[in-house]
Structure formats: C-alpha cells, structure tokens
N, C-alpha and C. Protein backbone atom coordinates (compact mmCIF):
# COMPACT_ATOMS: atom_id res chain seq x y z
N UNK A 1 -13.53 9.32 8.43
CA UNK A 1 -12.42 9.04 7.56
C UNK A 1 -11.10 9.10 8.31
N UNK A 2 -11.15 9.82 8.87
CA UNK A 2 -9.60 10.12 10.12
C UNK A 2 -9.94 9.06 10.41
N UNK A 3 -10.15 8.39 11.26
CA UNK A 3 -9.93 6.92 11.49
C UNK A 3 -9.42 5.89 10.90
N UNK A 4 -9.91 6.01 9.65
CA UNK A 4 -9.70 4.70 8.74
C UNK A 4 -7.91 5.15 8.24
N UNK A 5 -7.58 6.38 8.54
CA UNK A 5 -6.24 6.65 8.24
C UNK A 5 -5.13 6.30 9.31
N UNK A 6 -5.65 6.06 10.54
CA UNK A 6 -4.61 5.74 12.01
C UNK A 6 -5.00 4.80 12.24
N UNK A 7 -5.42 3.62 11.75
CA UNK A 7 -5.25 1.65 11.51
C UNK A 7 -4.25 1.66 10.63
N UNK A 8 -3.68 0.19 11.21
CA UNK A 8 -2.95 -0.09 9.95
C UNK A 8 -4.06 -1.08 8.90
N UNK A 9 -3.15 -0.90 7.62
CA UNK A 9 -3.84 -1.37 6.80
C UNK A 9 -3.79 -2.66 6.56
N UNK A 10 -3.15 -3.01 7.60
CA UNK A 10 -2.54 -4.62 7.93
C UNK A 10 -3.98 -5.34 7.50
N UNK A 11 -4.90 -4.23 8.60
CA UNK A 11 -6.18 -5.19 9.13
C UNK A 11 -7.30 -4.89 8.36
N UNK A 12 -6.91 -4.04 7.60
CA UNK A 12 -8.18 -3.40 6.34
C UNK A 12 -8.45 -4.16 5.15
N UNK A 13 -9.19 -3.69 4.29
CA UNK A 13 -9.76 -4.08 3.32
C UNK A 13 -9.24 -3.11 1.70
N UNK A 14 -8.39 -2.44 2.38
CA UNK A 14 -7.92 -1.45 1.44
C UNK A 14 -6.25 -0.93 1.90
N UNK A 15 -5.70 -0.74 0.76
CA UNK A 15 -4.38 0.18 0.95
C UNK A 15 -4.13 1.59 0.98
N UNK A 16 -3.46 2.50 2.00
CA UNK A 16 -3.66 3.77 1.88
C UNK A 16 -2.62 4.26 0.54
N UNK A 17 -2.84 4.69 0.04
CA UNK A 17 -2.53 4.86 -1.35
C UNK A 17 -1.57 6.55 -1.08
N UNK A 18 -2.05 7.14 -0.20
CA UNK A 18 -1.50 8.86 -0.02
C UNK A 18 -2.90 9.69 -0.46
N UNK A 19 -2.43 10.73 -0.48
CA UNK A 19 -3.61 11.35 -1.31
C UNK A 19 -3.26 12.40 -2.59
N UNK A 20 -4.49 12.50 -2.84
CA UNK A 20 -4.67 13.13 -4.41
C UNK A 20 -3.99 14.71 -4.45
N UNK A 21 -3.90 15.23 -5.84
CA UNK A 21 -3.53 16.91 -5.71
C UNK A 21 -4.25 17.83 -4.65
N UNK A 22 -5.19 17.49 -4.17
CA UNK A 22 -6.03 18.20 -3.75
C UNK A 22 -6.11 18.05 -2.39
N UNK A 23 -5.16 16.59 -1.96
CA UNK A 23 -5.28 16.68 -0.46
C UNK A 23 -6.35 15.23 -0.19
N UNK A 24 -6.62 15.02 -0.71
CA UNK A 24 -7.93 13.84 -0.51
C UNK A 24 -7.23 12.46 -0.39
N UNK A 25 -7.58 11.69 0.88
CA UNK A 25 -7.13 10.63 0.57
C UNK A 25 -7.46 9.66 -0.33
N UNK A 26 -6.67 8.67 -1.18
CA UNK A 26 -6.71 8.17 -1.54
C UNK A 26 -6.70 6.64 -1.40
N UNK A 27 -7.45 5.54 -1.56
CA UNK A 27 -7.10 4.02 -1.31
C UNK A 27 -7.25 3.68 -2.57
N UNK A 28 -6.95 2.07 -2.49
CA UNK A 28 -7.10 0.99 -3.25
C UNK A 28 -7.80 -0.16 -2.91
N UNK A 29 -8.54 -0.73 -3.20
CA UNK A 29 -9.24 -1.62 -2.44
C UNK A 29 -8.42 -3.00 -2.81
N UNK A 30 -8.31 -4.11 -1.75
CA UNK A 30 -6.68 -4.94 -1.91
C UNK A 30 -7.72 -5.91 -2.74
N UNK A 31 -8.72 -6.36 -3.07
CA UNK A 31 -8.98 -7.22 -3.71
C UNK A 31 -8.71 -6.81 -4.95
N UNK A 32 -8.41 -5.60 -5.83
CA UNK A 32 -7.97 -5.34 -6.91
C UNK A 32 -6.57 -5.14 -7.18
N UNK A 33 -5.90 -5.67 -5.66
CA UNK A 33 -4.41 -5.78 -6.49
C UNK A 33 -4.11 -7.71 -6.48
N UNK A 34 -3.19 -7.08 -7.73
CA UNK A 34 -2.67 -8.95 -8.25
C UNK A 34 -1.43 -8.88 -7.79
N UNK A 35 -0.49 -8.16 -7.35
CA UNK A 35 0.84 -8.46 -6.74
C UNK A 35 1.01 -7.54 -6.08
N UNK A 36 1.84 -7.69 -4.83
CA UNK A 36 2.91 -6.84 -4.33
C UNK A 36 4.12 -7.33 -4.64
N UNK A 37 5.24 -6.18 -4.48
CA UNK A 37 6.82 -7.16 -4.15
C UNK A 37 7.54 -6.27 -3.22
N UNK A 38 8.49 -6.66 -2.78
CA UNK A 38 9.01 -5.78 -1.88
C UNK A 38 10.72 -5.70 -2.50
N UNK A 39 11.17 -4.17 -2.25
CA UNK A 39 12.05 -3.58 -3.16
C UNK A 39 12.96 -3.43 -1.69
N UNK A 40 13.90 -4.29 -1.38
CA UNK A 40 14.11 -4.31 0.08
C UNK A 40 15.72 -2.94 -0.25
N UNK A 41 16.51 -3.33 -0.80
CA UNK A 41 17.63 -1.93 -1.09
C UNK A 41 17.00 -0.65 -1.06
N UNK A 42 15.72 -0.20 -2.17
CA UNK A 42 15.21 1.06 -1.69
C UNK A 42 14.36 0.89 -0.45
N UNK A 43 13.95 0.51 0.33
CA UNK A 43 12.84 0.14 1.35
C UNK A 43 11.41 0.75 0.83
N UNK A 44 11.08 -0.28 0.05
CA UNK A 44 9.99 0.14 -1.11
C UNK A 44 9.35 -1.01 -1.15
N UNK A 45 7.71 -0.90 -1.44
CA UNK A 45 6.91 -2.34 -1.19
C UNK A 45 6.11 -1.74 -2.57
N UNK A 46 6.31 -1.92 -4.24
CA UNK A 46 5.43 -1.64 -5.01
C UNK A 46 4.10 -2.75 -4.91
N UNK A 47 2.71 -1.94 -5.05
CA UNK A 47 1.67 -3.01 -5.02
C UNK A 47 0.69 -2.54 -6.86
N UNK A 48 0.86 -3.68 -7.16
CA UNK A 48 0.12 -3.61 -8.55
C UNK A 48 -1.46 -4.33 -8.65
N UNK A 49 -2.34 -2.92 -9.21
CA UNK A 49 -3.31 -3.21 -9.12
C UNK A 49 -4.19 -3.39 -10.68
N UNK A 50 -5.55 -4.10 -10.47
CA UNK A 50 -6.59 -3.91 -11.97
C UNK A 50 -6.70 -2.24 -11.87
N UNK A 51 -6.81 -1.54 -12.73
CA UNK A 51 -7.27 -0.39 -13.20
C UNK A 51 -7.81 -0.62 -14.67
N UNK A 52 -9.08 -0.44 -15.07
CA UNK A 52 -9.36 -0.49 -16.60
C UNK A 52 -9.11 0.29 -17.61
N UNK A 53 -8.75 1.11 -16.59
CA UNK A 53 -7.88 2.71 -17.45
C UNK A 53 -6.45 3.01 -17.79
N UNK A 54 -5.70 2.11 -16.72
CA UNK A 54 -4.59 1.82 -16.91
C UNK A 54 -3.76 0.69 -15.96
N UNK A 55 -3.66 0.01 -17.61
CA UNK A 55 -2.57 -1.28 -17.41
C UNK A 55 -1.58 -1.52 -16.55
N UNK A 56 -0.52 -0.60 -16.28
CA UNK A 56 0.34 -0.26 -15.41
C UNK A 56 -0.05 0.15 -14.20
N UNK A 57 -1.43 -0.12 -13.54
CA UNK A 57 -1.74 0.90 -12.70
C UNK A 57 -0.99 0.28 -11.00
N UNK A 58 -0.52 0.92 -10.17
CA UNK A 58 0.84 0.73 -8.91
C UNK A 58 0.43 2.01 -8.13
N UNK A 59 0.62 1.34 -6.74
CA UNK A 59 1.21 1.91 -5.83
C UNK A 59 2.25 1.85 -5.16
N UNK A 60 3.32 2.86 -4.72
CA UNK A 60 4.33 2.38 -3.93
C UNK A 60 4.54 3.42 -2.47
N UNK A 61 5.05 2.26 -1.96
CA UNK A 61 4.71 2.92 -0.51
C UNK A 61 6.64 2.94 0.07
N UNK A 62 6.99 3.77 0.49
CA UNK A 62 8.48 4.05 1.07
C UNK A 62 8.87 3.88 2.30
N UNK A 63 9.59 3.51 2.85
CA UNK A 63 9.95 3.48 4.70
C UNK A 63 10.66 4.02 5.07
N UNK A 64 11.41 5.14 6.04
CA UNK A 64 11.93 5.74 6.83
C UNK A 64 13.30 4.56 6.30
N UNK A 65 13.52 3.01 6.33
CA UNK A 65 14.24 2.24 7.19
C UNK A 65 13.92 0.95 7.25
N UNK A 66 14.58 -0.29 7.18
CA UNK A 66 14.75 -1.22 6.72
C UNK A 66 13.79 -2.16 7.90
N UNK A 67 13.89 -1.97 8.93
CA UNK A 67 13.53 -1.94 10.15
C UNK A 67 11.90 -1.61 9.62
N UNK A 68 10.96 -0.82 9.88
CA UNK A 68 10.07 -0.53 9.16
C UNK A 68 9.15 -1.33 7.94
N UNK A 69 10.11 -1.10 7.10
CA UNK A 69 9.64 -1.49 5.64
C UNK A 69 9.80 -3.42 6.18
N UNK A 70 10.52 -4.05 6.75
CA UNK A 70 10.09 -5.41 7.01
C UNK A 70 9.39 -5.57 8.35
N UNK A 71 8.86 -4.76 9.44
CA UNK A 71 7.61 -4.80 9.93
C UNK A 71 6.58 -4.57 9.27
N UNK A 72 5.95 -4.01 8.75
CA UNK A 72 5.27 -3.51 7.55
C UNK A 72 4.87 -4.64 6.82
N UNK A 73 6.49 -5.23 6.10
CA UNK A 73 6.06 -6.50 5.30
C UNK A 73 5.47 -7.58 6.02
N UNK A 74 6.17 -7.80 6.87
CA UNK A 74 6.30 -9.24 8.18
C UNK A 74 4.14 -8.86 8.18
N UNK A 75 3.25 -7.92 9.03
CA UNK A 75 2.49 -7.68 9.26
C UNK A 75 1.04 -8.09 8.13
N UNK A 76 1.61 -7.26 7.05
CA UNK A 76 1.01 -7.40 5.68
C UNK A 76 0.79 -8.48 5.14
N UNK A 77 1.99 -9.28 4.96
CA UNK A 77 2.09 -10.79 4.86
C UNK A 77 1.21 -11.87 5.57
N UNK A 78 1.45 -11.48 6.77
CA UNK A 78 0.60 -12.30 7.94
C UNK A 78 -0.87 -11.66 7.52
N UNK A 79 -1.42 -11.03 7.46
CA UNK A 79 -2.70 -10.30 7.70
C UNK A 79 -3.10 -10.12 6.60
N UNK A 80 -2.72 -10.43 4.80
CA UNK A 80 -3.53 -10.04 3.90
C UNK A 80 -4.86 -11.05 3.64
C-alpha cells in the first residue's frame, strides 16, 4: 500500500482521497467520478463522484500554491 501512495495519481486508476479517522487511506476509484473542476483562487481541484449513499458525494484536494495546483492539473488532464 505505501507504494500506491508515492505515484502520482496522474498514472493510476484511482484518486488519493487522504485518509479516514482512523488513519487509513482512503481512494476513489476515477471511473466513479463524473466531474472534476478546478477552483484556481483557492488552489483547489474539487472531484465529484457516484456514491449511492450520497448524492453530493466530493473530494477536494488543496495545493501549497498555484504553481502546484496547475502542475497537478496540467498532469491529470493529460493522463486521465
């Protein structure tokens, strides 16, 4: 599992999501999300996914820096 956490997720099959109360990582698998957008003022990339449990169900991921958050995008973009 350490591994699958130091790739980017550029090249994966899933989004690292953070992890749970407990410390556990968490993903998303990208075929269950229907949008991303990118929130470029906060340097914020929300990604919205199916959940059957909940409608609203999102992840959002934050950047240090503007710099960042559009490598990140630039990468993601190219590679989903």
């Amino acid at each position: 599992m350490g591994s699958l956490f130091q790739k980017s997720e550029a090249g994966l099959a899933v989004i690292k999501a953070g992890v749970d109360q407990d410390g556990n990582p968490v993903c998303i698998n990208k075929s269950n999300v229907y949008m991303f957008k990118k929130i470029q003022r906060k340097n914020k990339i929300i990604f919205l996914y199916h959940d059957p449990i909940d409608d609203k169900a999102s992840i959002t991921k934050t950047f240090p820096d503007r710099e960042s958050l559009d490598s990140y995008w630039d990468n993601l973009v190219e590679k989903w």
